[in-house]
Short mmCIF file of C-alpha atoms and ligand atoms in Angstrom, two decimals:
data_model
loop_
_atom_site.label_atom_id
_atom_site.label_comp_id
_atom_site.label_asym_id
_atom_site.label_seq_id
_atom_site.Cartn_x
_atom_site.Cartn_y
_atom_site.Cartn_z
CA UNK J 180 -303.85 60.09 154.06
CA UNK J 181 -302.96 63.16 155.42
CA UNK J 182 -304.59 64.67 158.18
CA UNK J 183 -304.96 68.45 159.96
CA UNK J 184 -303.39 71.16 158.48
CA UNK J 185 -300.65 72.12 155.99
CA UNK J 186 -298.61 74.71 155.49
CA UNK J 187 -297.60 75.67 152.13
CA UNK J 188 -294.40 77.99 152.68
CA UNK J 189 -293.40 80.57 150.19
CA UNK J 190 -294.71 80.06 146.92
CA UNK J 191 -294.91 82.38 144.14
CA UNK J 192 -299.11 81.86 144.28
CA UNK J 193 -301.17 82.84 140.86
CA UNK J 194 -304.23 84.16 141.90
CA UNK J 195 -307.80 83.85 140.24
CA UNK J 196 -307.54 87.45 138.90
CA UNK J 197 -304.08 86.31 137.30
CA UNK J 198 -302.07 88.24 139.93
CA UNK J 199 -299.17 86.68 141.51
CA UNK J 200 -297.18 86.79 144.71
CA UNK J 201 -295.21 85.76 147.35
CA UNK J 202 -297.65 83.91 149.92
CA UNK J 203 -297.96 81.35 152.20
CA UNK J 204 -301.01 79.13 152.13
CA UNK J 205 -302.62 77.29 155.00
CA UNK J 206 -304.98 74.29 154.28
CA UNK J 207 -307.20 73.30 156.98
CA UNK J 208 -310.03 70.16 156.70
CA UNK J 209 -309.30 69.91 152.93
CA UNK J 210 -309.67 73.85 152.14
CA UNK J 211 -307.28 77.13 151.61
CA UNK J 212 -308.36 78.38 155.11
CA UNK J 213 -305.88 81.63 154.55
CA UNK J 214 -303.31 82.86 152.12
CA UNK J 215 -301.40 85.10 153.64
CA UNK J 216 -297.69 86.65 154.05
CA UNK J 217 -295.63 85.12 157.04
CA UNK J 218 -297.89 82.58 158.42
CA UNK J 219 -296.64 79.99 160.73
CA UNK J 220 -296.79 76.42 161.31
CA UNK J 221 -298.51 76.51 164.57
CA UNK J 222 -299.93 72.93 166.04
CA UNK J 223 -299.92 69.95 164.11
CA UNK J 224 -299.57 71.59 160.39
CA UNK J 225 -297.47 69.78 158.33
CA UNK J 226 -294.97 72.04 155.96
CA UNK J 227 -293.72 72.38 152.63
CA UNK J 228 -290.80 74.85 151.64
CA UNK J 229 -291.71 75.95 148.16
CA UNK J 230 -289.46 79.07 147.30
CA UNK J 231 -288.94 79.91 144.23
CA UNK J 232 -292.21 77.56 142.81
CA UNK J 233 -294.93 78.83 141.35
CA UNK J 234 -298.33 77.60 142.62
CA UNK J 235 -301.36 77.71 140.62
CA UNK J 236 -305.06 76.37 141.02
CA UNK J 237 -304.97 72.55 140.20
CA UNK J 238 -305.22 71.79 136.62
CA UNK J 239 -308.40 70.49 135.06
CA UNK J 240 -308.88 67.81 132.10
CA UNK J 241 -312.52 67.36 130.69
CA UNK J 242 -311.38 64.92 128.22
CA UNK J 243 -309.63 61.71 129.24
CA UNK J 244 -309.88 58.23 129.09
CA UNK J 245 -309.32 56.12 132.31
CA UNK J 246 -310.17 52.54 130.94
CA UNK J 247 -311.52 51.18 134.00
CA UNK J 248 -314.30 49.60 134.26
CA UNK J 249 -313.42 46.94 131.04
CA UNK J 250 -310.23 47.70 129.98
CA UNK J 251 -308.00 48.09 132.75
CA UNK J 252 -304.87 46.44 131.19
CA UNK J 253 -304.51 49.55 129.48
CA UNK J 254 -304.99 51.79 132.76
CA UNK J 255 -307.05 52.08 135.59
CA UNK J 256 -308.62 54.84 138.18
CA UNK J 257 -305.66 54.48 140.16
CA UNK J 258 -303.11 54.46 137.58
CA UNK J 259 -304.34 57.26 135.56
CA UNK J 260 -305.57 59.48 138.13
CA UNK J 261 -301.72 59.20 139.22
CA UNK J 262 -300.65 60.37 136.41
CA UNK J 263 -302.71 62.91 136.42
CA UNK J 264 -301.43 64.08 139.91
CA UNK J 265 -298.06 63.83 138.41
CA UNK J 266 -299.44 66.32 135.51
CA UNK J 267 -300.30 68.83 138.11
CA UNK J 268 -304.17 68.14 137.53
CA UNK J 269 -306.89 68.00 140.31
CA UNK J 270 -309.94 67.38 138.58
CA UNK J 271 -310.44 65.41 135.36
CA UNK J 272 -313.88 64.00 133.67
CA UNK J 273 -313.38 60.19 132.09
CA UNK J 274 -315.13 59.01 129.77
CA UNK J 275 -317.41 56.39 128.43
CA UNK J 276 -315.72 54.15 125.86
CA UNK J 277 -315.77 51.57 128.83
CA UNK J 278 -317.37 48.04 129.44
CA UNK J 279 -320.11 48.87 131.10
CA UNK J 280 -320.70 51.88 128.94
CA UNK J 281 -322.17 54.21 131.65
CA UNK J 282 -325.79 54.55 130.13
CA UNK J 283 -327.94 54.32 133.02
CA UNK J 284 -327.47 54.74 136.71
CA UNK J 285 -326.53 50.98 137.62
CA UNK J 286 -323.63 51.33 134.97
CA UNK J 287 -322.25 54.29 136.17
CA UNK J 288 -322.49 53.54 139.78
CA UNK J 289 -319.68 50.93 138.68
CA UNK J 290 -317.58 53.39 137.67
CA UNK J 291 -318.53 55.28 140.43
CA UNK J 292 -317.80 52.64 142.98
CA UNK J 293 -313.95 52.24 141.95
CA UNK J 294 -313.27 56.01 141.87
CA UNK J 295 -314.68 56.32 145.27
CA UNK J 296 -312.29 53.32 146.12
CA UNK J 297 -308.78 54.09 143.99
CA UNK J 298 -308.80 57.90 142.85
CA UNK J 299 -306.08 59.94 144.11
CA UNK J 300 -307.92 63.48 143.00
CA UNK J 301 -311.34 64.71 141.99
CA UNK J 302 -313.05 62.21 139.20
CA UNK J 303 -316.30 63.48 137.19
CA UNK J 304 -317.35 60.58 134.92
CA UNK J 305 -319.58 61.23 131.47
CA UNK J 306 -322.45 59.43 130.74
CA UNK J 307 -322.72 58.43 127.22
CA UNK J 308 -325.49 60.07 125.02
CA UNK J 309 -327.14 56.68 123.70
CA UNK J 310 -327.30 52.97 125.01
CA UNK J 311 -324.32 51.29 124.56
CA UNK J 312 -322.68 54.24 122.88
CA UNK J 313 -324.09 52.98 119.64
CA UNK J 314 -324.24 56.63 118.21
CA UNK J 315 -328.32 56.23 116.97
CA UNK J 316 -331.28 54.22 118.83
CA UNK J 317 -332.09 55.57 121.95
CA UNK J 318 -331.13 58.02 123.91
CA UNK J 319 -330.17 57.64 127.28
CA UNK J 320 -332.00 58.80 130.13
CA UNK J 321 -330.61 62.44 130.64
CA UNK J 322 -332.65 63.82 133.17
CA UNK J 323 -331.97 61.76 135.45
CA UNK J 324 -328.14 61.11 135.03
CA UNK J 325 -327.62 64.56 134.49
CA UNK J 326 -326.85 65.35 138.42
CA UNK J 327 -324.51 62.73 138.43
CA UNK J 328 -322.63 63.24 135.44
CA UNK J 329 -319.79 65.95 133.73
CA UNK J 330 -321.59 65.62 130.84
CA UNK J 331 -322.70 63.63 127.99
CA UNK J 332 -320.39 62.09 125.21
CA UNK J 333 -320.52 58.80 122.71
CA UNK J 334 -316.32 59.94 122.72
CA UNK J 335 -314.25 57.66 120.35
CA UNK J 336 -317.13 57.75 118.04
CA UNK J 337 -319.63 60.07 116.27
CA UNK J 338 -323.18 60.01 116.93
CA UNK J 339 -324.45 59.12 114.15
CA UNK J 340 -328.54 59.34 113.42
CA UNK J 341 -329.07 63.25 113.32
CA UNK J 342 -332.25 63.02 114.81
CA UNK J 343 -331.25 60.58 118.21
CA UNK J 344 -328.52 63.84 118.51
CA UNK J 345 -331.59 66.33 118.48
CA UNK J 346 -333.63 64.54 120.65
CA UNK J 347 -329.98 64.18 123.23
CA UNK J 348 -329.88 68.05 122.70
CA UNK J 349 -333.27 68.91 123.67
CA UNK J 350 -333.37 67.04 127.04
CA UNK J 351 -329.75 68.32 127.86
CA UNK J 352 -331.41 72.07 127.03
CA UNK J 353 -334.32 70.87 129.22
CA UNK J 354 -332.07 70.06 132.33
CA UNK J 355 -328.75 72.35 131.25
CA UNK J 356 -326.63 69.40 130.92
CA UNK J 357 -323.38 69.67 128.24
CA UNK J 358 -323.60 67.78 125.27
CA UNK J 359 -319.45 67.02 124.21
CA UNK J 360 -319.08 65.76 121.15
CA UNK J 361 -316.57 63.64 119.06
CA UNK J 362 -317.37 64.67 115.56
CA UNK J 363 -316.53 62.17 113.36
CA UNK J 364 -318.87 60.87 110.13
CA UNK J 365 -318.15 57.54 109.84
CA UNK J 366 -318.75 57.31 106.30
CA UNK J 367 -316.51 59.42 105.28
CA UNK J 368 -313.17 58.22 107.27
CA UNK J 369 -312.83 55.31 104.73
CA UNK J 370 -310.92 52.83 106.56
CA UNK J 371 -307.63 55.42 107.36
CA UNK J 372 -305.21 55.45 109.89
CA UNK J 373 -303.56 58.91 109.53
CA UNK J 374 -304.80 62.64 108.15
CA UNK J 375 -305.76 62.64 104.27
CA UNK J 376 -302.06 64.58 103.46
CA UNK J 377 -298.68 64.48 101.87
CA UNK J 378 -297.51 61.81 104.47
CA UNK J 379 -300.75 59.70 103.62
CA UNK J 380 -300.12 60.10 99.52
CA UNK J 381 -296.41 59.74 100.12
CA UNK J 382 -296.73 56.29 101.73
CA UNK J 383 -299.32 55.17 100.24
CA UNK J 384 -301.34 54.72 103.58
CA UNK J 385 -305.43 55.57 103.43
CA UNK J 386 -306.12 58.84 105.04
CA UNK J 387 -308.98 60.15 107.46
CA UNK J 388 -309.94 63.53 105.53
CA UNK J 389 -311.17 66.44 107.29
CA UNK J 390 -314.58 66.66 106.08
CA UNK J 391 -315.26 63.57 108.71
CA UNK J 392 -314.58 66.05 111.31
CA UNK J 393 -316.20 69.29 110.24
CA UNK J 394 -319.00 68.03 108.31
CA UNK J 395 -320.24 66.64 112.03
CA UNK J 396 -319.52 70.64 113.73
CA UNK J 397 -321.36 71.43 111.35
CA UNK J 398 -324.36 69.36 111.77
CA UNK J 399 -324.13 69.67 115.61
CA UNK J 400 -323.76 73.76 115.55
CA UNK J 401 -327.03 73.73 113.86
CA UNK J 402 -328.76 71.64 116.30
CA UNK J 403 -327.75 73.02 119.15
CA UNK J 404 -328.72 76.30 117.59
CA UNK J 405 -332.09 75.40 117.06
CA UNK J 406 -332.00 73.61 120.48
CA UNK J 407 -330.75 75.61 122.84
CA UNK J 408 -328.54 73.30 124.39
CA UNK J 409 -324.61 73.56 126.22
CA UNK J 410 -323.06 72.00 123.61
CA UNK J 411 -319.02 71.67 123.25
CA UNK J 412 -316.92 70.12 120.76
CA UNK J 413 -314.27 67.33 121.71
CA UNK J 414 -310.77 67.38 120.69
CA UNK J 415 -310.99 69.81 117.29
CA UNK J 416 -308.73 69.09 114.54
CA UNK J 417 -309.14 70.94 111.67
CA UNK J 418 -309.38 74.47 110.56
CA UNK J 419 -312.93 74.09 108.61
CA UNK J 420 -313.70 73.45 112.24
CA UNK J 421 -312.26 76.42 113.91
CA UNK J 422 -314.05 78.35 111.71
CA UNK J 423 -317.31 77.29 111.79
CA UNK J 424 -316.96 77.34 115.71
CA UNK J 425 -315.79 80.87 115.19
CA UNK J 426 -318.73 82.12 113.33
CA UNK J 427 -321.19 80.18 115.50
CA UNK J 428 -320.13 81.92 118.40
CA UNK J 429 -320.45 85.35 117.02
CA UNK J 430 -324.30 84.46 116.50
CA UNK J 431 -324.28 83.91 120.32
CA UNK J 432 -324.62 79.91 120.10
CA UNK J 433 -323.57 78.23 123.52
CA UNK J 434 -320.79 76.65 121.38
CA UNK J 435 -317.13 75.69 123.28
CA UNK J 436 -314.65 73.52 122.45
CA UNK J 437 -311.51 71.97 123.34
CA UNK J 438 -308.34 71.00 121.08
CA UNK J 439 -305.18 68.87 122.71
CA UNK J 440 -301.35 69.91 122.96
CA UNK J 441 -300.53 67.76 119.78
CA UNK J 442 -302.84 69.31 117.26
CA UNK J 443 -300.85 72.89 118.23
CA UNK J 444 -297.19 71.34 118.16
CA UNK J 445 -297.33 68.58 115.64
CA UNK J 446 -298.83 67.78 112.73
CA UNK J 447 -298.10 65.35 109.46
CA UNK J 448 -294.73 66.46 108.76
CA UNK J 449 -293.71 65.13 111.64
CA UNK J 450 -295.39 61.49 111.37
CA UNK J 451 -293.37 58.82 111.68
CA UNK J 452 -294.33 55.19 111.17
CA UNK J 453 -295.24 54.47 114.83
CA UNK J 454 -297.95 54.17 116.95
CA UNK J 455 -296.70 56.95 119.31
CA UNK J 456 -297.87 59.06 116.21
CA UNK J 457 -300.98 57.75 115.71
CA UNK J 458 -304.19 59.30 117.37
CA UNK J 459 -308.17 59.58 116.50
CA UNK J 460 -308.84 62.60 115.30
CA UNK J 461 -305.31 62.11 113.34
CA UNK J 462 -302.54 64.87 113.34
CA UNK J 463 -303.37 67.19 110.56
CA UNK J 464 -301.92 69.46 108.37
CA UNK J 465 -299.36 72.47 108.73
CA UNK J 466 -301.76 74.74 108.09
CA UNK J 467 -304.87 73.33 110.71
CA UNK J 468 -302.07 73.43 113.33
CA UNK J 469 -301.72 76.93 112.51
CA UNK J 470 -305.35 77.49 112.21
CA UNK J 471 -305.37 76.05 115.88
CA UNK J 472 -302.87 78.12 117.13
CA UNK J 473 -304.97 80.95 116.19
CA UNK J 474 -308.27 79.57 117.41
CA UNK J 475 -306.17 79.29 120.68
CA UNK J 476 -305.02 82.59 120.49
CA UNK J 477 -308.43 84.94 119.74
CA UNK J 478 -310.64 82.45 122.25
CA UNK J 479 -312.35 80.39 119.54
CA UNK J 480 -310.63 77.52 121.11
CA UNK J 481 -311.81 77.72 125.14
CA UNK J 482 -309.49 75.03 127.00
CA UNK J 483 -307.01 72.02 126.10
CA UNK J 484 -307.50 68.71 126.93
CA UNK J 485 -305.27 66.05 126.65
CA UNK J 486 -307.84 63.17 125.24
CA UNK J 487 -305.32 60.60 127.44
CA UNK J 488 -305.97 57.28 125.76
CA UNK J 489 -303.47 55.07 127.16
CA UNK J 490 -303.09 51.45 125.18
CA UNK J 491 -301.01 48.43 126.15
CA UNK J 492 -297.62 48.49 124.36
CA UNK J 493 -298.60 45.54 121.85
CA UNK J 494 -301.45 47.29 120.94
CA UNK J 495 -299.46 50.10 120.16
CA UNK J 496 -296.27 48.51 118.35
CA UNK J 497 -298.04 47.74 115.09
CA UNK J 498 -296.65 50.85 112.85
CA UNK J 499 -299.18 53.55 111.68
CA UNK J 500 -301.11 51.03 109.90
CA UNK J 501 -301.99 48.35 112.99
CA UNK J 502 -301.96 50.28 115.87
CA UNK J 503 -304.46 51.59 118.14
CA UNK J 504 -305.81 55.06 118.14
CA UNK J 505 -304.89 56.99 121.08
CA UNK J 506 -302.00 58.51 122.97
CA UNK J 507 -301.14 59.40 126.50
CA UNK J 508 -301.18 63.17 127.67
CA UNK J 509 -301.69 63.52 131.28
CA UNK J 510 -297.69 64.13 132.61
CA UNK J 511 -296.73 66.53 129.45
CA UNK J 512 -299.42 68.52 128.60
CA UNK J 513 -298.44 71.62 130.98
CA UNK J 514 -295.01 71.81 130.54
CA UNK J 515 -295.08 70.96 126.64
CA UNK J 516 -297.87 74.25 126.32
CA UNK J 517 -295.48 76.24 128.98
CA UNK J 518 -292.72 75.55 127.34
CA UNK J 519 -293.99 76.52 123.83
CA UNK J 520 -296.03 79.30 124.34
CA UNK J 521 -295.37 81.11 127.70
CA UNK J 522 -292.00 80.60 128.15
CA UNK J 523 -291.59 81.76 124.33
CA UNK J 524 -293.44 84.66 125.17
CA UNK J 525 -296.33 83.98 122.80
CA UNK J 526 -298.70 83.50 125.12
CA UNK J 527 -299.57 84.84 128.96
CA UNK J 528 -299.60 82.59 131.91
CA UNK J 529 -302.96 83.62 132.72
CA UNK J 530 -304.23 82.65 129.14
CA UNK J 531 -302.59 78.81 129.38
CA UNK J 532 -304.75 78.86 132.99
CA UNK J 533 -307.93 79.82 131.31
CA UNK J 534 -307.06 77.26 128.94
CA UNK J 535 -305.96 74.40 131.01
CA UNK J 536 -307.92 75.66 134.42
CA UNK J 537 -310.30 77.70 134.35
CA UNK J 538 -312.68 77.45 131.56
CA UNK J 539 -313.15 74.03 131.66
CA UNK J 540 -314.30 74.56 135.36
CA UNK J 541 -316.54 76.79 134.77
CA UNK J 542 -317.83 74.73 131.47
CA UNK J 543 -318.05 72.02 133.21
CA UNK J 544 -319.39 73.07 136.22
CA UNK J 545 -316.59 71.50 138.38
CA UNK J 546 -315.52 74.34 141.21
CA UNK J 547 -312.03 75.42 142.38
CA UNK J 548 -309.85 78.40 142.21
CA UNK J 549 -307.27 79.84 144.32
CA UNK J 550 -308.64 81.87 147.56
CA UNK J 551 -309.71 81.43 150.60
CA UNK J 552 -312.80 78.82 151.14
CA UNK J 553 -312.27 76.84 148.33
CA UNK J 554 -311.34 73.15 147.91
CA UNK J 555 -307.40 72.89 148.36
CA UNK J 556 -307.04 71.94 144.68
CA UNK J 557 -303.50 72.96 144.35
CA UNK J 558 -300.42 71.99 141.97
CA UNK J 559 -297.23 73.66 142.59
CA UNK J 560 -294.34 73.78 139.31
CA UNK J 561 -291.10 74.28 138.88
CA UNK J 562 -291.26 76.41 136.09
CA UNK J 563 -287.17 76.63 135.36
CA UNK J 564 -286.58 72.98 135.65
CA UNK J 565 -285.61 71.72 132.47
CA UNK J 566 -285.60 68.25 131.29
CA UNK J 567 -286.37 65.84 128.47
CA UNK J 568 -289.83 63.77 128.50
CA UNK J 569 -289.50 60.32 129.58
CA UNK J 570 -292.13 57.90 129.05
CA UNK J 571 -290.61 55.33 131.70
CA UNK J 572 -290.92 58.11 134.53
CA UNK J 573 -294.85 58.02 133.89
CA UNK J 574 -297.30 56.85 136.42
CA UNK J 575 -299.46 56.08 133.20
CA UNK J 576 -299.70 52.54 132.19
CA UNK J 577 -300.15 53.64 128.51
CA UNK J 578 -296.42 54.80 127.67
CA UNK J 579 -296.85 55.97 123.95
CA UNK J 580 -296.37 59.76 123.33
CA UNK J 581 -294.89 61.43 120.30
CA UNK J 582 -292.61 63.60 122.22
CA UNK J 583 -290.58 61.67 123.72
CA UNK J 584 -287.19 62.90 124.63
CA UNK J 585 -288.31 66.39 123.60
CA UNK J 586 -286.95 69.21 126.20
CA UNK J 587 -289.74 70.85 128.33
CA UNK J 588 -289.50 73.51 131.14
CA UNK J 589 -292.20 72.74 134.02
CA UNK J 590 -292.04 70.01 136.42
CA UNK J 591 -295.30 69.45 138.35
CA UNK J 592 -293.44 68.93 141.96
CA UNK J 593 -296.29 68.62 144.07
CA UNK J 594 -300.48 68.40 144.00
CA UNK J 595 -303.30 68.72 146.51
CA UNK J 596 -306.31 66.92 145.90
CA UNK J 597 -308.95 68.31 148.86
CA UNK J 598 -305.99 68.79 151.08
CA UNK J 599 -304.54 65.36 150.35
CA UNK J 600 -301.32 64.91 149.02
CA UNK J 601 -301.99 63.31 145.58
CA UNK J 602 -298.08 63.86 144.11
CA UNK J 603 -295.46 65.03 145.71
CA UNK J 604 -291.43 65.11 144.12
CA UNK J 605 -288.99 62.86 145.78
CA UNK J 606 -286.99 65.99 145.99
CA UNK J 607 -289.79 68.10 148.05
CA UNK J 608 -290.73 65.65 150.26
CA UNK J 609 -287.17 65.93 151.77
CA UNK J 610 -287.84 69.89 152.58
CA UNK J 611 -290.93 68.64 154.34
CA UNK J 612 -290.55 69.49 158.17
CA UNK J 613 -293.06 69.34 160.79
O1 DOR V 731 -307.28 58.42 119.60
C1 DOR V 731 -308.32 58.20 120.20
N1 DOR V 731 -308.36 57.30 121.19
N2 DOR V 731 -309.43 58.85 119.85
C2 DOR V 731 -310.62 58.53 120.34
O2 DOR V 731 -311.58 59.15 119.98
C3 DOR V 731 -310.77 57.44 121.32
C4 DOR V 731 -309.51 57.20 122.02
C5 DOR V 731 -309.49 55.90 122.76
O3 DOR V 731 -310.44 55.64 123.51
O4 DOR V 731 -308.52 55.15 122.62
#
């Protein structure tokens, strides 16, 4: 634990407003008490030397899965919110494909319990929409989760019964609670493992088409239409999605969405037989990546999220065919969507922090942002280091990601959770004097 002040010493700090400059940052009692040129380390403050690396607003992640309470030889609170430090994220929402399935307030308070215990930053669990994320019978008691929850999600599968997702989306437009939604129509996803493609018809393997995805948008858009409610759409795959999202929006429906750093940089060209490349909603075409891309581009798409689903190694060793759904995302996400898009000059730094900062904050309802008075949320890059992605320097227990060895600029060196150190670089913590 740290404790009294700290003195962050000549960064290159991003600003709300997407200005940047030279500044020096003092946290006091967990918040930026000043930002300011030339301040000094006066009384107890402890201090880092940062010249020369860039300092944003901690990261934010409405879309991961921490597998604790149930599963927790695949991760747990303290293992994933690590790595989640180590991605240069402050705030993160888990969600509810756990045992207990957080569906009333004694469930959650479980989850509750061991984040209050073992999480190194800021934790906002869902609560699922039905009982026992079943995806139809009842609904869960919104109202009164609502204050305690990011949101509500069945994530990992669709809701099913049409009318249980109305009656979800009117109490959520009653109390203004978010409604996030893995689309997926069970009956049409016909037993596959990968996207319904060339790779699938090549190999002979079954294939998840995308009508399982949009179909669901589709249904959803239209309730929450005629609802009213906050409603935003998980990990988006496809470009029939994109497009109805598109077209919702310009008819004013409270419509957002999120899609993850592998739909924009991957897709089934690039499968190989192994479960690093196997994920739930599958990688998709060539041309949904670039549909993505575009969504991404003109706002259709409002944030990224990495949808982190760590699995044990076995469970992820079993080929295309036998392997788990789900990969890790947590420690690559911001330097793979740096290195890609801002660094290639497609895309401004600002944009990547609406993306990966601050609309899911503001979606979500979850604070922060760089000035003076707010939580000391804080992750601090080294945006010219390059290197190759490792998955055995993760703080993850889940180790399966497509890109590994792939060369990425953007190393998170250091992150602030409320003041608290929650990573810092081996490297840093030597240039930290008192
Ligand atoms: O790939 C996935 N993994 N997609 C999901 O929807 C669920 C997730 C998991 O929990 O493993």
């Amino acid at each position: 634990m740290d404790s009294g002040r700290l003195l962050l010493k000549g960064g290159m700090v991003h600003m709300d407003d997407g200005s940047c400059r030279t500044a020096d940052i003092l946290i006091e009692d967990g918040r930026i008490a000043t930002i300011a040129d030339n301040l000094t380390a006066y009384g107890s403050a402890r201090l880092f030397d940062l010249g020369g690396l860039h300092v944003f607003c901690g990261l934010a992640d409405v879309h991961v899965h921490l597998r604790e309470p149930g599963f927790s030889y695949k991760e747990t609170i303290a293992s994933g919110t690590r790595a989640a430090a180590h991605g240069g994220f402050t705030t993160i929402c888990s969600m509810p494909n756990l045992d207990p399935v957080p569906d009333s307030m004694e469930n959650l308070a479980v989850q509750q319990n061991i984040i209050a215990r073992d999480a190194v930053i800021k934790v906002m669990p869902y609560a699922s929409i039905t009982h026992g994320r079943k995806g139809y019978g009842d609904v869960v008691d919104i109202e009164r989760l609502s204050p305690y929850a990011a949101g509500f999600s069945d994530d990992g599968c669709g809701v099913k019964d049409r009318t249980v997702m109305k009656q979800a989306m009117q109490t959520a437009a009653r109390c203004g609670a978010v409604i996030a939604a893995h689309c997926e129509d069970e009956s049409l996803v016909n037993g596959g493992c990968i996207h319904d493609g060339d790779y699938a018809r090549r190999n002979n393997l079954r294939g998840i088409c995308s009508e399982s995805e949009w179909r669901q948008v589709e249904r959803d858009i239209a309730l929450a239409e005629e609802c009213g409610c906050r409603y935003h759409v998980c990990h988006v795959s496809t470009a029939e999605s994109v497009e109805l999202i598109r077209r919702a929006k310009a008819r004013g429906v409270d419509v957002t969405c999120e899609t993850a750093p592998h739909y924009l940089l991957l897709c089934d060209d690039d499968l190989q037989d192994d479960g690093r490349f196997k994920m739930n909603p599958p990688l998709r075409s060539a041309r949904d990546r670039e549909a993505l891309v575009a969504g991404i581009m003109d706002g259709t798409i409002d944030m990224i999220a990495t949808d982190h689903a760590p699995h044990s190694a076995a469970e992820k060793s079993r080929g295309l065919e036998g392997s788990a759904f789900g990969i890790v995302g947590l420690e690559t996400s911001f330097p793979l969507l740096y290195t890609e898009f801002v660094r290639s000059g497609r895309m401004s730094m600002e944009r990547l922090m609406e993306l990966m900062c601050y609309a899911p904050r503001r979606r979500f309802s979850l604070g922060g942002g760089m000035r003076e008075g707010m939580a000391a949320d804080i992750a601090v890059f080294d945006l010219d280091r390059e290197y190759a992605i490792r998955s055995d320097e993760f703080l993850s227990a889940g180790r399966a990601t497509p890109f590994e060895g792939r060369k990425v600029f953007g190393r998170c060196m250091l992150t602030i959770s409320e003041g608290e150190t929650a990573y810092c670089d081996a490297t840093l913590l030597n240039t930290e004097t008192k």
